Amino acid sequence: MTKAFRLIASTGIHKGDREYQQDQVALISHERHNGCVLGVVADGMGGRSGGRKASDQVMMTVRQLFERYSPDTDDPVAMLKNMVEEAHIVIRLTAISAEQEPHSTIAAFLINPRGDCHWVHAGDSRIYHFQGSRLAFRTSDHSYVQALVDRGELTEAEANNHPHSNILVGCLGTESDPPITTHVIPQLQPGDVLLACSDGVWHYFSPTELASVVDSLSPREATEFLIEKARSRARGGGDNLSLVVVKIEALAEEKKIARLTPLDMGRP
């Protein structure tokens, strides 16, 4: 970035109305590179032990690869793709001895110290990029209903209420290779907000509602509000919920490098 900036961030996770938690969420600040941050959401599937094992494997893999990443010399897109591929292999190996079939989604964004931002996702966990109160871009789910939307057979609103909205056409841990979709934001700007979340969150909100919430509230307030409101709208039938919110703010006094402020770990 041409101007100094700071990242204000919060994560939130709740088991919702499920008996157990299979989601995982993390926001990791690089130990050696100030201003280098990785946000990850993984939604595990496959029964109580299977789903949690899968999302655990995703988090273990991304932490290991991110620790070795250097924004000065490494290709961020290649690193993110490698995260998905490696996690998929580990989950497949875990399935050999597991009672259930472990699967997981992944939605991850990487912010480099220069201000460029890179995404990767597989499944129906999403990443949103808001500019103020406007949606700039979001990931496209690897799901049955998203395919119907893409073909013009369903609207977004109809897809959200479709009886098969939870059917995925690709994720980590399946017999076939996972779909890997990437996206890049060449330069984050003050006022930008990144939101990564599982379907237990986004299912209950329109993009306009999400934009309004993250624009008007702090990241911690937004995570708490979205979890509370999603649980209310689920009416006792809600899924696990997980999300990470990062807001870009300009510093009044410019500094040479970006830094991540201490995380507000909002866990209602």
Tab-separated table of C-alpha atoms in Angstrom:
chain	number	residue	atom	x	y	z
A	1	MET	CA	0.000	0.000	0.000
A	2	THR	CA	1.127	3.530	-0.601
A	3	LYS	CA	-0.156	4.601	2.808
A	4	ALA	CA	0.287	2.970	6.181
A	5	PHE	CA	-2.614	0.881	7.386
A	6	ARG	CA	-3.685	-1.396	10.181
A	7	LEU	CA	-5.835	-4.481	10.341
A	8	ILE	CA	-8.569	-4.731	12.948
A	9	ALA	CA	-9.835	-8.276	13.243
A	10	SER	CA	-12.057	-10.696	15.100
A	11	THR	CA	-12.969	-14.355	14.898
A	12	GLY	CA	-16.153	-15.999	16.126
A	13	ILE	CA	-17.250	-19.608	16.498
A	14	HIS	CA	-20.340	-21.273	17.961
A	15	LYS	CA	-21.732	-24.796	17.753
A	16	GLY	CA	-25.189	-23.416	17.002
A	17	ASP	CA	-27.913	-25.998	17.520
A	18	ARG	CA	-25.669	-28.980	16.772
A	19	GLU	CA	-24.539	-31.389	19.466
A	20	TYR	CA	-20.893	-30.932	18.557
A	21	GLN	CA	-18.573	-28.480	16.854
A	22	GLN	CA	-17.019	-29.417	13.512
A	23	ASP	CA	-16.110	-25.929	12.253
A	24	GLN	CA	-12.662	-24.457	12.750
A	25	VAL	CA	-11.583	-20.849	12.312
A	26	ALA	CA	-8.205	-19.132	12.604
A	27	LEU	CA	-6.581	-15.787	11.973
A	28	ILE	CA	-2.811	-16.107	12.031
A	29	SER	CA	-0.228	-13.340	12.062
A	30	HIS	CA	3.092	-14.429	10.534
A	31	GLU	CA	5.851	-14.704	13.123
A	32	ARG	CA	8.610	-13.361	10.857
A	33	HIS	CA	6.805	-11.000	8.476
A	34	ASN	CA	4.916	-8.136	10.052
A	35	GLY	CA	1.654	-7.356	8.267
A	36	CYS	CA	1.381	-10.846	6.729
A	37	VAL	CA	-1.882	-12.449	7.836
A	38	LEU	CA	-3.801	-15.622	7.005
A	39	GLY	CA	-7.514	-16.090	7.712
A	40	VAL	CA	-9.047	-19.575	7.423
A	41	VAL	CA	-12.472	-21.171	7.870
A	42	ALA	CA	-12.907	-24.959	7.644
A	43	ASP	CA	-16.319	-26.638	7.908
A	44	GLY	CA	-15.859	-30.308	8.760
A	45	MET	CA	-18.307	-33.022	7.666
A	46	GLY	CA	-18.596	-36.741	8.265
A	47	GLY	CA	-20.034	-37.395	11.684
A	48	ARG	CA	-18.823	-36.160	15.030
A	49	SER	CA	-15.260	-37.509	14.893
A	50	GLY	CA	-14.912	-37.458	11.110
A	51	GLY	CA	-15.862	-33.830	10.575
A	52	ARG	CA	-13.716	-32.529	13.406
A	53	LYS	CA	-10.751	-34.610	12.292
A	54	ALA	CA	-11.071	-33.158	8.809
A	55	SER	CA	-11.212	-29.518	9.915
A	56	ASP	CA	-8.363	-30.178	12.379
A	57	GLN	CA	-6.243	-31.506	9.522
A	58	VAL	CA	-6.988	-28.405	7.459
A	59	MET	CA	-5.829	-26.126	10.260
A	60	MET	CA	-2.711	-28.156	10.980
A	61	THR	CA	-1.725	-28.100	7.310
A	62	VAL	CA	-2.325	-24.387	6.736
A	63	ARG	CA	-0.380	-23.445	9.878
A	64	GLN	CA	2.606	-25.522	8.826
A	65	LEU	CA	2.717	-24.145	5.287
A	66	PHE	CA	2.072	-20.554	6.348
A	67	GLU	CA	4.916	-20.753	8.862
A	68	ARG	CA	7.323	-21.566	6.012
A	69	TYR	CA	5.879	-18.916	3.670
A	70	SER	CA	7.915	-15.830	2.763
A	71	PRO	CA	6.005	-12.952	1.106
A	72	ASP	CA	9.311	-11.652	-0.306
A	73	THR	CA	10.172	-14.757	-2.319
A	74	ASP	CA	7.248	-17.200	-2.452
A	75	ASP	CA	4.246	-17.333	-4.793
A	76	PRO	CA	1.143	-16.719	-2.642
A	77	VAL	CA	-1.240	-18.449	-5.064
A	78	ALA	CA	0.956	-21.542	-5.251
A	79	MET	CA	1.162	-21.637	-1.461
A	80	LEU	CA	-2.630	-21.428	-1.045
A	81	LYS	CA	-3.229	-24.122	-3.663
A	82	ASN	CA	-0.663	-26.297	-1.912
A	83	MET	CA	-2.572	-25.846	1.350
A	84	VAL	CA	-5.718	-27.271	-0.232
A	85	GLU	CA	-3.920	-30.141	-1.946
A	86	GLU	CA	-1.901	-31.135	1.127
A	87	ALA	CA	-4.903	-30.931	3.464
A	88	HIS	CA	-6.909	-33.060	1.049
A	89	ILE	CA	-4.217	-35.765	1.027
A	90	VAL	CA	-3.943	-35.799	4.821
A	91	ILE	CA	-7.724	-36.065	5.221
A	92	ARG	CA	-7.805	-38.941	2.731
A	93	LEU	CA	-5.126	-40.748	4.737
A	94	THR	CA	-7.090	-40.128	7.930
A	95	ALA	CA	-10.168	-41.697	6.322
A	96	ILE	CA	-8.381	-45.033	5.983
A	97	SER	CA	-8.545	-45.599	9.743
A	98	ALA	CA	-11.591	-43.456	10.553
A	99	GLU	CA	-15.048	-44.854	11.244
A	100	GLN	CA	-16.668	-42.068	9.247
A	101	GLU	CA	-15.747	-40.416	5.982
A	102	PRO	CA	-14.074	-37.128	6.953
A	103	HIS	CA	-14.558	-34.163	4.612
A	104	SER	CA	-14.052	-30.424	4.963
A	105	THR	CA	-14.482	-27.159	3.148
A	106	ILE	CA	-11.823	-24.455	3.177
A	107	ALA	CA	-11.984	-20.712	2.638
A	108	ALA	CA	-8.689	-18.909	3.170
A	109	PHE	CA	-7.370	-15.432	2.464
A	110	LEU	CA	-3.778	-14.247	2.646
A	111	ILE	CA	-2.864	-10.594	3.153
A	112	ASN	CA	0.704	-9.669	2.248
A	113	PRO	CA	2.562	-6.729	3.838
A	114	ARG	CA	2.396	-4.861	0.503
A	115	GLY	CA	-1.407	-4.904	0.670
A	116	ASP	CA	-2.160	-7.512	-1.991
A	117	CYS	CA	-4.679	-10.171	-0.934
A	118	HIS	CA	-5.082	-13.718	-2.271
A	119	TRP	CA	-7.937	-16.199	-1.769
A	120	VAL	CA	-8.520	-19.899	-2.183
A	121	HIS	CA	-11.633	-21.956	-1.482
A	122	ALA	CA	-13.156	-25.385	-1.936
A	123	GLY	CA	-16.729	-26.189	-0.931
A	124	ASP	CA	-19.381	-23.775	0.304
A	125	SER	CA	-17.555	-21.781	2.975
A	126	ARG	CA	-17.340	-18.253	1.597
A	127	ILE	CA	-15.139	-15.187	1.471
A	128	TYR	CA	-16.639	-11.738	0.911
A	129	HIS	CA	-14.844	-8.508	-0.007
A	130	PHE	CA	-16.738	-5.367	0.952
A	131	GLN	CA	-15.770	-1.806	0.101
A	132	GLY	CA	-17.590	0.281	2.654
A	133	SER	CA	-21.202	-0.873	2.501
A	134	ARG	CA	-20.861	-2.327	-1.020
A	135	LEU	CA	-20.128	-5.937	-1.959
A	136	ALA	CA	-17.141	-5.955	-4.307
A	137	PHE	CA	-16.787	-9.724	-4.753
A	138	ARG	CA	-17.521	-13.070	-3.142
A	139	THR	CA	-16.540	-16.667	-3.763
A	140	SER	CA	-18.837	-18.928	-5.764
A	141	ASP	CA	-19.823	-22.110	-3.911
A	142	HIS	CA	-18.861	-25.532	-5.203
A	143	SER	CA	-22.409	-26.758	-4.666
A	144	TYR	CA	-25.359	-28.228	-6.526
A	145	VAL	CA	-27.558	-25.155	-6.141
A	146	GLN	CA	-24.760	-22.776	-7.189
A	147	ALA	CA	-24.512	-24.730	-10.433
A	148	LEU	CA	-28.249	-24.188	-10.929
A	149	VAL	CA	-27.792	-20.456	-10.267
A	150	ASP	CA	-24.896	-20.303	-12.732
A	151	ARG	CA	-27.125	-21.894	-15.383
A	152	GLY	CA	-29.892	-19.398	-14.690
A	153	GLU	CA	-32.279	-22.031	-13.312
A	154	LEU	CA	-32.434	-20.521	-9.810
A	155	THR	CA	-32.060	-17.082	-8.291
A	156	GLU	CA	-29.725	-16.529	-5.342
A	157	ALA	CA	-32.740	-16.214	-3.026
A	158	GLU	CA	-34.284	-19.440	-4.338
A	159	ALA	CA	-30.960	-21.247	-3.952
A	160	ASN	CA	-30.755	-20.269	-0.300
A	161	ASN	CA	-34.065	-22.008	0.418
A	162	HIS	CA	-33.580	-24.976	-1.895
A	163	PRO	CA	-34.005	-28.395	-0.180
A	164	HIS	CA	-30.658	-29.533	-1.616
A	165	SER	CA	-28.712	-26.391	-0.729
A	166	ASN	CA	-26.294	-28.419	1.406
A	167	ILE	CA	-25.164	-30.743	-1.389
A	168	LEU	CA	-21.568	-30.054	-2.428
A	169	VAL	CA	-20.028	-30.942	-5.776
A	170	GLY	CA	-16.526	-30.734	-4.356
A	171	CYS	CA	-14.603	-30.385	-1.103
A	172	LEU	CA	-11.569	-31.821	0.698
A	173	GLY	CA	-11.414	-35.526	1.531
A	174	THR	CA	-13.504	-36.931	-1.316
A	175	GLU	CA	-12.242	-39.576	-3.726
A	176	SER	CA	-11.820	-37.017	-6.486
A	177	ASP	CA	-9.451	-34.063	-6.313
A	178	PRO	CA	-10.994	-30.998	-4.658
A	179	PRO	CA	-11.995	-27.974	-6.720
A	180	ILE	CA	-9.547	-25.138	-6.155
A	181	THR	CA	-10.718	-21.621	-6.984
A	182	THR	CA	-8.505	-18.582	-6.430
A	183	HIS	CA	-9.020	-14.832	-6.474
A	184	VAL	CA	-6.743	-11.827	-6.041
A	185	ILE	CA	-7.252	-8.280	-4.797
A	186	PRO	CA	-4.239	-6.384	-6.180
A	187	GLN	CA	-4.393	-3.692	-3.504
A	188	LEU	CA	-6.490	-3.491	-0.352
A	189	GLN	CA	-7.626	0.001	0.579
A	190	PRO	CA	-8.791	1.658	3.808
A	191	GLY	CA	-12.479	0.884	4.234
A	192	ASP	CA	-12.154	-2.617	2.776
A	193	VAL	CA	-13.518	-5.503	4.841
A	194	LEU	CA	-12.879	-9.222	4.385
A	195	LEU	CA	-15.356	-11.742	5.780
A	196	ALA	CA	-14.781	-15.503	5.661
A	197	CYS	CA	-17.525	-17.710	7.078
A	198	SER	CA	-19.140	-21.139	7.019
A	199	ASP	CA	-22.599	-21.720	5.584
A	200	GLY	CA	-23.993	-21.727	9.113
A	201	VAL	CA	-23.477	-17.951	8.995
A	202	TRP	CA	-24.004	-16.766	5.412
A	203	HIS	CA	-27.133	-18.889	4.862
A	204	TYR	CA	-29.154	-16.459	6.987
A	205	PHE	CA	-28.082	-13.152	5.415
A	206	SER	CA	-28.232	-11.362	2.108
A	207	PRO	CA	-24.989	-9.759	0.859
A	208	THR	CA	-26.580	-6.349	1.503
A	209	GLU	CA	-27.204	-7.238	5.142
A	210	LEU	CA	-23.678	-8.537	5.613
A	211	ALA	CA	-22.226	-5.403	4.026
A	212	SER	CA	-24.250	-3.155	6.308
A	213	VAL	CA	-23.191	-5.052	9.433
A	214	VAL	CA	-19.454	-5.157	8.766
A	215	ASP	CA	-19.448	-1.533	7.599
A	216	SER	CA	-21.269	-0.103	10.609
A	217	LEU	CA	-19.826	-2.270	13.394
A	218	SER	CA	-16.351	-3.112	14.613
A	219	PRO	CA	-15.102	-6.608	13.688
A	220	ARG	CA	-15.795	-7.912	17.183
A	221	GLU	CA	-19.257	-6.368	17.285
A	222	ALA	CA	-19.969	-7.741	13.802
A	223	THR	CA	-18.967	-11.309	14.700
A	224	GLU	CA	-21.116	-11.259	17.826
A	225	PHE	CA	-24.097	-9.723	16.016
A	226	LEU	CA	-23.961	-12.111	13.056
A	227	ILE	CA	-23.742	-15.197	15.256
A	228	GLU	CA	-26.587	-14.032	17.474
A	229	LYS	CA	-28.797	-13.057	14.528
A	230	ALA	CA	-28.067	-16.268	12.595
A	231	ARG	CA	-28.966	-18.355	15.626
A	232	SER	CA	-32.191	-16.429	16.020
A	233	ARG	CA	-33.148	-16.857	12.362
A	234	ALA	CA	-32.303	-20.581	12.454
A	235	ARG	CA	-35.085	-21.079	15.023
A	236	GLY	CA	-33.447	-24.011	16.731
A	237	GLY	CA	-32.235	-25.734	13.554
A	238	GLY	CA	-28.949	-23.955	12.951
A	239	ASP	CA	-25.609	-25.404	11.924
A	240	ASN	CA	-22.184	-24.714	13.433
A	241	LEU	CA	-21.150	-21.101	12.865
A	242	SER	CA	-17.661	-19.740	12.260
A	243	LEU	CA	-16.368	-16.495	10.810
A	244	VAL	CA	-13.423	-14.152	10.653
A	245	VAL	CA	-13.709	-10.427	9.928
A	246	VAL	CA	-10.773	-8.174	8.968
A	247	LYS	CA	-11.199	-4.444	8.459
A	248	ILE	CA	-8.560	-2.245	6.800
A	249	GLU	CA	-8.047	1.171	8.370
A	250	ALA	CA	-5.696	3.993	7.490
A	251	LEU	CA	-3.245	5.182	10.124
A	252	ALA	CA	-3.226	8.893	10.861
A	253	GLU	CA	0.532	8.731	11.258
A	254	GLU	CA	2.142	6.832	8.430
A	255	LYS	CA	4.589	4.057	9.222
A	256	LYS	CA	6.803	2.014	6.952
A	257	ILE	CA	5.142	-1.346	7.562
A	258	ALA	CA	1.683	-2.629	8.281
A	259	ARG	CA	0.955	-4.399	11.510
A	260	LEU	CA	-1.808	-6.547	12.867
A	261	THR	CA	-3.440	-5.175	15.980
A	262	PRO	CA	-4.123	-7.639	18.820
A	263	LEU	CA	-6.987	-9.868	17.804
A	264	ASP	CA	-10.428	-9.530	19.292
A	265	MET	CA	-11.217	-13.202	19.650
A	266	GLY	CA	-14.973	-12.858	19.733
A	267	ARG	CA	-16.361	-16.238	20.811
A	268	PRO	CA	-19.978	-15.881	21.859
